[in-house]
XYZ file of C-alpha atoms in Angstrom:
504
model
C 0.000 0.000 0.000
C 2.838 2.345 1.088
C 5.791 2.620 -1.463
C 7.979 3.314 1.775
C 7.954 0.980 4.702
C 10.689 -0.208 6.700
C 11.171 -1.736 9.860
C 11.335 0.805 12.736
C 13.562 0.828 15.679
C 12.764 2.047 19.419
C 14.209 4.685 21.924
C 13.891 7.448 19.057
C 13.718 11.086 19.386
C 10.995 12.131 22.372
C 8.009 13.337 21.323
C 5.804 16.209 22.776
C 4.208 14.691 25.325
C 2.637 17.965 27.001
C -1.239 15.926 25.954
C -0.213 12.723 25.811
C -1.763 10.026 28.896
C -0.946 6.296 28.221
C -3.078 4.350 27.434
C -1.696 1.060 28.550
C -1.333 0.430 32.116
C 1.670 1.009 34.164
C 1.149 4.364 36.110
C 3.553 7.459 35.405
C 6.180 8.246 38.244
C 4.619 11.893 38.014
C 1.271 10.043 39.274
C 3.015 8.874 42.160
C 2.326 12.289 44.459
C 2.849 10.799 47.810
C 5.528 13.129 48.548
C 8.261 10.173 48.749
C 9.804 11.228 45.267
C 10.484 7.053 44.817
C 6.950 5.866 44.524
C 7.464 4.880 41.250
C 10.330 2.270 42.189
C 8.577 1.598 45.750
C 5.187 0.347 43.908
C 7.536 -2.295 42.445
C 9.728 -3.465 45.067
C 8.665 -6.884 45.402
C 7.232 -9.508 43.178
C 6.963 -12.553 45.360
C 4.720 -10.817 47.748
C 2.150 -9.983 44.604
C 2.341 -14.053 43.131
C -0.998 -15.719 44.164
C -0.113 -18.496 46.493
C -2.721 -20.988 44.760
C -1.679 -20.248 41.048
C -0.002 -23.358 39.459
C 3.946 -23.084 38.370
C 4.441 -21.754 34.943
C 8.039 -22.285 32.699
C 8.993 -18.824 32.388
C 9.192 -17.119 28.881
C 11.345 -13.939 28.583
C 11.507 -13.401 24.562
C 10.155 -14.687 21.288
C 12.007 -18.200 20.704
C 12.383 -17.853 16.880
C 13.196 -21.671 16.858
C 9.518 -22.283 17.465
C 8.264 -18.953 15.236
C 8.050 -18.959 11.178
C 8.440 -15.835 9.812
C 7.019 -17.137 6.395
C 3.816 -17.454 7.720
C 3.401 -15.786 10.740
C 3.027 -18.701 12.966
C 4.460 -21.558 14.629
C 7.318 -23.672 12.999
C 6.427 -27.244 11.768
C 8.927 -28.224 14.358
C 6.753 -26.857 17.046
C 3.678 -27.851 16.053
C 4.380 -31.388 16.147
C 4.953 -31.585 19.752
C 2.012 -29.685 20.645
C -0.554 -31.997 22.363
C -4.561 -31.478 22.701
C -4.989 -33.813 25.382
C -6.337 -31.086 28.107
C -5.361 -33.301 30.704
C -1.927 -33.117 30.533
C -0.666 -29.809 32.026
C -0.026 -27.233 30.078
C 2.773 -25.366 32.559
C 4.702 -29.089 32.345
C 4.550 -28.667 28.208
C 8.132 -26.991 27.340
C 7.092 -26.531 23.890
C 4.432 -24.334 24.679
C 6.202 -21.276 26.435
C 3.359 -20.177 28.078
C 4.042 -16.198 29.302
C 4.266 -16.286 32.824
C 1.721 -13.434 33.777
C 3.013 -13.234 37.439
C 6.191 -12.067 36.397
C 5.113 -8.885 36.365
C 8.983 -7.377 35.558
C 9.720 -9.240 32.361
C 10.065 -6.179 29.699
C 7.416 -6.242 26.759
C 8.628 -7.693 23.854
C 7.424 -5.272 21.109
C 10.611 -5.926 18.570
C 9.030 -9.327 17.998
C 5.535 -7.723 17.637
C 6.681 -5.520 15.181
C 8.414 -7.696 12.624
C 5.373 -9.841 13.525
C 2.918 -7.525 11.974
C 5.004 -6.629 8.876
C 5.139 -10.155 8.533
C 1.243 -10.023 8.460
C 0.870 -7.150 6.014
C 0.700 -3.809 8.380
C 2.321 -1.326 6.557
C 3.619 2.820 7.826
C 4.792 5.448 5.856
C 8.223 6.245 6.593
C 8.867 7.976 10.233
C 6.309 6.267 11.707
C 8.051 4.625 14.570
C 7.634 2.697 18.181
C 9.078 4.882 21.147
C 9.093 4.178 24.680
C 10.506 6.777 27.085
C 10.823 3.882 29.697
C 10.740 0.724 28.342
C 7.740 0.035 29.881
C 5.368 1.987 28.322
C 5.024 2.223 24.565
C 3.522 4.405 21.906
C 3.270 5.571 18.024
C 5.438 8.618 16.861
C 6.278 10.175 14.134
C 9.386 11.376 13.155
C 8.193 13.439 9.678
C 5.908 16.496 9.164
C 2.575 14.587 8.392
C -0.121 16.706 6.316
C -4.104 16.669 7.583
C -6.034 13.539 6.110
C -3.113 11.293 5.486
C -3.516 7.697 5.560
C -0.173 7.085 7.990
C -0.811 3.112 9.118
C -2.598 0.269 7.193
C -3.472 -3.457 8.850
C -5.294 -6.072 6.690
C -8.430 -7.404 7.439
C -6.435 -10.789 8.161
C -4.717 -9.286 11.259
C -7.597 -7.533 13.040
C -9.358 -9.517 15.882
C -12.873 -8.894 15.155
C -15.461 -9.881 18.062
C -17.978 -11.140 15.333
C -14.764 -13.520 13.071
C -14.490 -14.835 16.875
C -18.026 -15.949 17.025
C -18.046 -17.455 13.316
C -15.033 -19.408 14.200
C -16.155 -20.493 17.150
C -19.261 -20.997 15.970
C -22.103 -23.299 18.967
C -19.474 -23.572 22.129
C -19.553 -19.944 22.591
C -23.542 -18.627 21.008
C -23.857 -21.257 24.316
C -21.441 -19.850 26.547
C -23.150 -16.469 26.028
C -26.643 -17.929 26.225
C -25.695 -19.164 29.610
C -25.164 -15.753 30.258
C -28.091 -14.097 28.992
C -30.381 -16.486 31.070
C -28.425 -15.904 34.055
C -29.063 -12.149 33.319
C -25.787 -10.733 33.914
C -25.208 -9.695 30.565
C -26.454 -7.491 27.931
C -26.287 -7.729 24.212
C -24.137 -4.755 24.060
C -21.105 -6.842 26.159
C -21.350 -9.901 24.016
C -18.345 -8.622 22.188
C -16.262 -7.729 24.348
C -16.606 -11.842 26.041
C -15.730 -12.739 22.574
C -12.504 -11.000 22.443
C -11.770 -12.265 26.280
C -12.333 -15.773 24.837
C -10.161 -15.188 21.558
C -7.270 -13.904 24.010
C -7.786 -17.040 26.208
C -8.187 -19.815 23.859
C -4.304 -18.019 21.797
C -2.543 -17.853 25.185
C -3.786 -21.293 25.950
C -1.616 -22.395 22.716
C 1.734 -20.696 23.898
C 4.085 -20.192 21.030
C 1.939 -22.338 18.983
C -0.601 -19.152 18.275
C -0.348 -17.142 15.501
C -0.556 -14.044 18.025
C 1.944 -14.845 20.601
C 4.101 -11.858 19.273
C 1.433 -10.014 19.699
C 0.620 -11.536 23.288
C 4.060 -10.814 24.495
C 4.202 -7.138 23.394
C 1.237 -6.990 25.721
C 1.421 -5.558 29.669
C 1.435 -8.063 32.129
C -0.134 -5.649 34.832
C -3.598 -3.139 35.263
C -4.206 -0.710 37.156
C -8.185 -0.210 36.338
C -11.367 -1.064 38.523
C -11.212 -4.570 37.303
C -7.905 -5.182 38.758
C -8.240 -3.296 41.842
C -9.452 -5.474 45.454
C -12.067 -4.193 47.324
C -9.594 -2.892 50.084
C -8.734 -0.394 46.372
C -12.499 0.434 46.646
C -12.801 1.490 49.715
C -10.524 4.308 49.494
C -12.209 5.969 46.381
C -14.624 8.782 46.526
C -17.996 7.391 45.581
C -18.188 7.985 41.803
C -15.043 6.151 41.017
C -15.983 3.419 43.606
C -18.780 3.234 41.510
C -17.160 2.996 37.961
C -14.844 0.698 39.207
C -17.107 -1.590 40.834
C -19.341 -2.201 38.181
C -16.563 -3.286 35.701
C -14.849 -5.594 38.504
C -19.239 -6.814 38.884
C -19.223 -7.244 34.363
C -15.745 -9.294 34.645
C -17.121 -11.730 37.681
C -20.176 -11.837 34.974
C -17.910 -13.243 32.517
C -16.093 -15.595 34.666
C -19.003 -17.443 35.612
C -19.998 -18.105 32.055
C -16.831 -18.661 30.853
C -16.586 -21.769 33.822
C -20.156 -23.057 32.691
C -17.417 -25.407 30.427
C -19.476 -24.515 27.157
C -16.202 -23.470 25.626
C -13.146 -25.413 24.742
C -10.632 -24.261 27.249
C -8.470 -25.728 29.705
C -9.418 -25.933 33.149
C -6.162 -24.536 34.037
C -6.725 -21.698 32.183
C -10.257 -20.989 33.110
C -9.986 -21.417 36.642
C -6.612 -19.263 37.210
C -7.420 -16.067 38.055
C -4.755 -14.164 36.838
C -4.559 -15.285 33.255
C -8.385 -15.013 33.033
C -8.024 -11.173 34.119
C -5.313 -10.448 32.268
C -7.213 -11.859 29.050
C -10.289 -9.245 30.065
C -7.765 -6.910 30.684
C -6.074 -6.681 27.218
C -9.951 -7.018 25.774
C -11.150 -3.997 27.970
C -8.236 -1.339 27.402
C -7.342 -2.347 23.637
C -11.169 -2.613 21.324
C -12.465 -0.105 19.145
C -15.923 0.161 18.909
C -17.107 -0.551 15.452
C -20.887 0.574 14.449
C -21.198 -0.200 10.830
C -22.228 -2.370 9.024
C -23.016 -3.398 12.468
C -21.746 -3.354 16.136
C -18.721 -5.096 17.161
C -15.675 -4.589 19.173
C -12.022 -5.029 17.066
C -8.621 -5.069 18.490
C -5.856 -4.162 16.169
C -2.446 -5.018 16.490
C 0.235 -2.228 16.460
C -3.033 0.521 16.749
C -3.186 -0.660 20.059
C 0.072 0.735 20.356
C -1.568 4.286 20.114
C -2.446 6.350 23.199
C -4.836 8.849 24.416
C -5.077 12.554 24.519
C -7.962 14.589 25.123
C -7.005 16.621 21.686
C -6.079 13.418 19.529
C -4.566 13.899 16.207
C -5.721 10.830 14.569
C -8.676 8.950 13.337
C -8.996 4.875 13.322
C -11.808 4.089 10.991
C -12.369 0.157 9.137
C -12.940 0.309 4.682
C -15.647 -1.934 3.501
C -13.574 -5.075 3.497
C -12.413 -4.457 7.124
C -8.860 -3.213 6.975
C -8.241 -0.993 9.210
C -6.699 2.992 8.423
C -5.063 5.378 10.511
C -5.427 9.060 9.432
C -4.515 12.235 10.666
C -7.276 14.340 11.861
C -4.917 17.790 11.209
C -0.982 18.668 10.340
C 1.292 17.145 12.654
C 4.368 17.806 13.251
C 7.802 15.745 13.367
C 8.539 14.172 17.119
C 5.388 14.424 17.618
C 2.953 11.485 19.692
C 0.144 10.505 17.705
C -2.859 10.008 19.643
C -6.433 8.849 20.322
C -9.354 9.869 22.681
C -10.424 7.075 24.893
C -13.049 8.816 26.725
C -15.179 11.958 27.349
C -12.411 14.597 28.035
C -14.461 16.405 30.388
C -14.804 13.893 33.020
C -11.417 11.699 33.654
C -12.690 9.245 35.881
C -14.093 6.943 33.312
C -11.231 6.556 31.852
C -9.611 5.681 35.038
C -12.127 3.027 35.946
C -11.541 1.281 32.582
C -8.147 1.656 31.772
C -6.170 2.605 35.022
C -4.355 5.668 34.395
C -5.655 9.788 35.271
C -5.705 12.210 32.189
C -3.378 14.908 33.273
C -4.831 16.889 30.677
C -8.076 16.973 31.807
C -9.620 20.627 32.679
C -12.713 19.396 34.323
C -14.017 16.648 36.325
C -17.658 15.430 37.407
C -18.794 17.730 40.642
C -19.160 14.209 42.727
C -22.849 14.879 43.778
C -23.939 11.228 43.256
C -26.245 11.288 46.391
C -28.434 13.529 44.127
C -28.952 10.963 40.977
C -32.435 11.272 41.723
C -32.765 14.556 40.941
C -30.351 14.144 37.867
C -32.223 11.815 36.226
C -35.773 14.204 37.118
C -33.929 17.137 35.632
C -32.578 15.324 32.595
C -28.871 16.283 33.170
C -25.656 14.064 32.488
C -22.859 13.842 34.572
C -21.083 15.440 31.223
C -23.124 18.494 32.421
C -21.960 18.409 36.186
C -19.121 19.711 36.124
C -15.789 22.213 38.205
C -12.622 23.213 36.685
C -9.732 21.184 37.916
C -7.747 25.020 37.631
C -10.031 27.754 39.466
C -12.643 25.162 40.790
C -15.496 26.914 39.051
C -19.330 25.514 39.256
C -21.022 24.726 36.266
C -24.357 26.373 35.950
C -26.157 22.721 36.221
C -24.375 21.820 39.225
C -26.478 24.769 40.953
C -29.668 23.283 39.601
C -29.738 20.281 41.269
C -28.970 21.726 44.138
C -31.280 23.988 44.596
C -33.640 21.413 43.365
C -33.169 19.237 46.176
C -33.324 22.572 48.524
C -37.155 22.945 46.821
C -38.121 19.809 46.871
C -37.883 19.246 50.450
C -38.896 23.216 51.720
C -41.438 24.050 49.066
C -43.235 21.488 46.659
C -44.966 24.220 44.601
C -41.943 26.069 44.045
C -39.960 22.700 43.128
C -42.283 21.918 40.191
C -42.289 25.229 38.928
C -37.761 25.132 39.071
C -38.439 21.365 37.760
C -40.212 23.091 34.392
C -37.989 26.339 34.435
C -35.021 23.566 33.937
C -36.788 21.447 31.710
C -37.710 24.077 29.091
C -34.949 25.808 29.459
C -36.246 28.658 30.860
C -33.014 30.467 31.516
C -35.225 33.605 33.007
C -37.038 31.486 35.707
C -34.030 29.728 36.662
C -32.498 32.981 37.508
C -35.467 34.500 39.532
C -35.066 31.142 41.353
C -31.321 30.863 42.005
C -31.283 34.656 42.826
C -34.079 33.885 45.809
C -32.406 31.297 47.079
C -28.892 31.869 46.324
C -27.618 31.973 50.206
C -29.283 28.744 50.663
C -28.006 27.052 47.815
C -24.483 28.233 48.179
C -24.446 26.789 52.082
C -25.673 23.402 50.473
C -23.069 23.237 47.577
C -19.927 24.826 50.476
C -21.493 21.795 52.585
C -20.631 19.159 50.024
C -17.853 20.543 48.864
C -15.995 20.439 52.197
C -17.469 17.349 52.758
C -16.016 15.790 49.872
C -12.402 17.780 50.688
C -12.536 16.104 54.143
C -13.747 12.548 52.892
C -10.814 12.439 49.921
C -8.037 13.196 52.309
C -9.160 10.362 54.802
C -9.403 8.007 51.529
C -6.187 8.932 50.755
C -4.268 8.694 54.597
C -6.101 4.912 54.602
C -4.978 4.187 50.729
C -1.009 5.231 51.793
C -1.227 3.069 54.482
C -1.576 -0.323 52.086
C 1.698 -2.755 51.270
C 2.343 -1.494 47.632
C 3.249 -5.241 47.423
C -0.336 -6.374 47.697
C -2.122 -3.247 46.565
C -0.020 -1.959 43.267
C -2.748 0.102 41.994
C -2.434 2.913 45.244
C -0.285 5.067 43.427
C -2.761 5.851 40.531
C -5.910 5.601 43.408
C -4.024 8.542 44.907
C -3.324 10.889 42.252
C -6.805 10.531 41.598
C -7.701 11.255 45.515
C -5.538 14.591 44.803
C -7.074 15.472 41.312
C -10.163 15.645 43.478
C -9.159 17.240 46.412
C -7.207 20.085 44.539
C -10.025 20.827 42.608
C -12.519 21.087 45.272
C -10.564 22.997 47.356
C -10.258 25.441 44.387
C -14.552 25.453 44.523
C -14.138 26.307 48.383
C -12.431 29.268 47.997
C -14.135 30.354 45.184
C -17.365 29.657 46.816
C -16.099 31.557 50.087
C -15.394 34.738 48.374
C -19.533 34.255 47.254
C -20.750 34.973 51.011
């Protein structure tokens, strides 16, 4: 496709990264604000203390044994195949051939030189200075190093190497339209997470063949840790502020979902796989944080391999979008320049903690977050608002108009029925003139309610975040990013307190 492609190396020029949030999972040292300066090395002191004591022993893999990998076709060598076995009661961790990547070690690098030549190998083409960087080896990204004019198809991956939830179901076809029936009837699932179980089960079932998958490159490029609500214990819940406890919780309640009809047995996969924990959340991990949502000519959920590679910014620079025969292009939205990250949204910019639910890292970038008034859903939902509508400045704490509404609205509706309906209508219609006449009457009122949960939320946050310091970073690895959260909040609302102070 690209008359210019060559293989690209890492640890290349640094791009700007004044916008640029990963979107993979280990946590920057910068979100490590406890103060120590070494939180960063500290959340990774130990390893033995974070290996489950029940998982079974695993040969460790390090690197992409090219022995076992043919190049020609993107696979497994003859050599290898032959001594893989399908009898599932042999163990798997006892099978040398296999290499199955040890998920526990959590410090073996991410082998991304593999993945790369992998996916040439498989047709993915780049222009020419579109290159892998790291700035740690850890975490990884797409650069480029060339001036790159607006609407220029920069990255092209065939049909053939995109994971596509709705290929997984066709190939495998009864075992999992029953696994996900199971689910349906056990009502834990909606239609709208079928994909995403698909792509959990596609990551399981190549993992389960080691070196013997056509995507183990790909596998071992992949992070072996998270940081998001699904990963986090319910000790990591109980030192967020409500709304994130609540995000978090319901993807850690959607992945126990999928366990339990993934071990109904419908699908062919190892018991060893299926019941070890880590591999299973690791599998919905990669699933989670890596799909694009696809709505036409239907909707699915696709992963593609070195796009995954791309991270988030609140003003991305580049567009993923799928032709009519599936391949997928990557085009940029606007000029970019050389050195520069390119870059994705992976949520609502406004409102960070979304984003930190489901992929485990805190937009720096962000210049607003949700006001935190959850105990007044009710009167949300009555007014019609979104939380996209609730919302302070992270920088001089100010109140969006909305935020007022509701809570004056709860003022009225428990001092004044009459009054209530009429703000309920004002704020319905939009009737910006009776809203004011309302908020003007009752302005000393309202501001005492909002200064009330404002404070309230400053005083909550910091005892969340004395109890979250207090954890083993060896058991509880996600406290640095729980924290930087805590402060996001607490900064900003202290911001609203003084603001609101110099009100009355």
């Amino acid at each position: 496709m690209f008359a210019s492609l060559r293989l690209c190396v890492l640890h290349i020029q640094r791009p700007n990264m004044k916008r640029l949030r990963r979107r993979c999972t280990v946590p920057l040292a910068l979100l490590f604000s406890t103060g120590s300066g070494n939180g960063y090395t500290s959340a990774f002191s130990t390893s033995e203390a974070m290996r489950r004591a029940h998982a079974p022993s695993k040969s460790r893999t390090t690197e992409l044994h090219y022995s076992s990998y043919d190049a020609a076709t993107g696979g497994p060598s003859v050599a290898a195949q032959s001594f893989f076995s399908n009898d599932k009661e042999a163990s798997l961790w006892n099978d040398p051939t296999l290499q199955l990547i040890d998920l526990e070690d959590i410090f073996t690098g991410r082998d991304v030189y593999s993945m790369e030549e992998w996916c040439v190998q498989n047709g993915v083409e780049r222009i020419e200075g579109i290159q892998l960087y790291t700035e740690d080896g850890a975490d990884y990204g797409l650069s480029t190093q060339v001036d790159l004019p607006a609407g220029s198809t920069i990255v092209y991956v065939p049909s053939s190497t995109v994971i596509s939830s709705d290929q997984v179901a066709e190939d495998l076809g009864g075992s999992l339209e029953a696994a996900e029936n199971a689910l349906i009837q056990m009502e834990t699932l909606t239609a709208r997470r079928i994909p995403l179980f698909r792509l959990m089960v596609f990551v399981l079932k190549e993992y389960e063949k080691g070196v013997n998958s056509k995507h183990y490159a790909w596998l071992q490029s992949l992070p072996r840790q998270y940081y998001n609500g699904v990963s986090m214990t319910e000790d990591c819940f109980g030192v967020l502020p409500p709304y994130a406890a609540k995000l978090a919780k319901s993807e850690r309640e959607n992945y126990n979902n999928f366990v339990a009809g993934l071990r109904e047995g419908y699908v062919d996969i190892a018991d060893e796989i299926v019941d070890d924990d880590t591999i299973v959340n690791w599998a919905y991990n990669v699933a989670l944080t890596r799909f694009i949502e696809v709505w036409q000519p239907n909707r699915q959920k696709k992963i593609v391999p070195m796009v995954d590679m791309i991270n988030h910014s609140s003003e991305p620079n580049v567009d993923i979008s799928f032709d009519d025969d599936g391949n997928c292009l990557v085009t940029t939205l606007y000029d970019i320049p050389a050195g520069s990250a390119l870059t994705i949204s992976l949520g609502d910019p406004t409102n960070p903690t979304p984003i930190f639910a489901q992929y485990g890292f805190l937009p720096l970038d962000c210049t607003t977050i949700f006001c935190k008034a959850v105990h007044l859903d009710k009167q949300i939902k009555e007014l019609g608002y979104d939380y996209r509508d609730l919302l302070i400045e992270t920088q001089t704490g100010e109140v969006a108009p909305k935020v007022w509404d509701i809570f004056l609205y709860e003022l009225l509706q428990y001092n004044d029925e009459e009054a209530a309906e009429k703000f309920y209508v004002a704020c319905r219609t939009n009737d910006i003139e009776t809203k004011e006449q309302y908020h003007s009457s009752y302005f000393q009122y309202t501001l005492e309610s909002l200064k009330a949960h404002v404070y309230s939320m400053i005083n909550s946050v910091d005892q969340l975040t004395i109890s979250a310091i207090s954890f083993d970073l060896g058991t509880h690895p996600r406290v640095p990013v729980i924290v930087a959260h805590n402060t996001l909040v607490k900064d900003t609302f202290a911001n609203t307190a003084l603001l609101l102070e110099q009100m009355g």
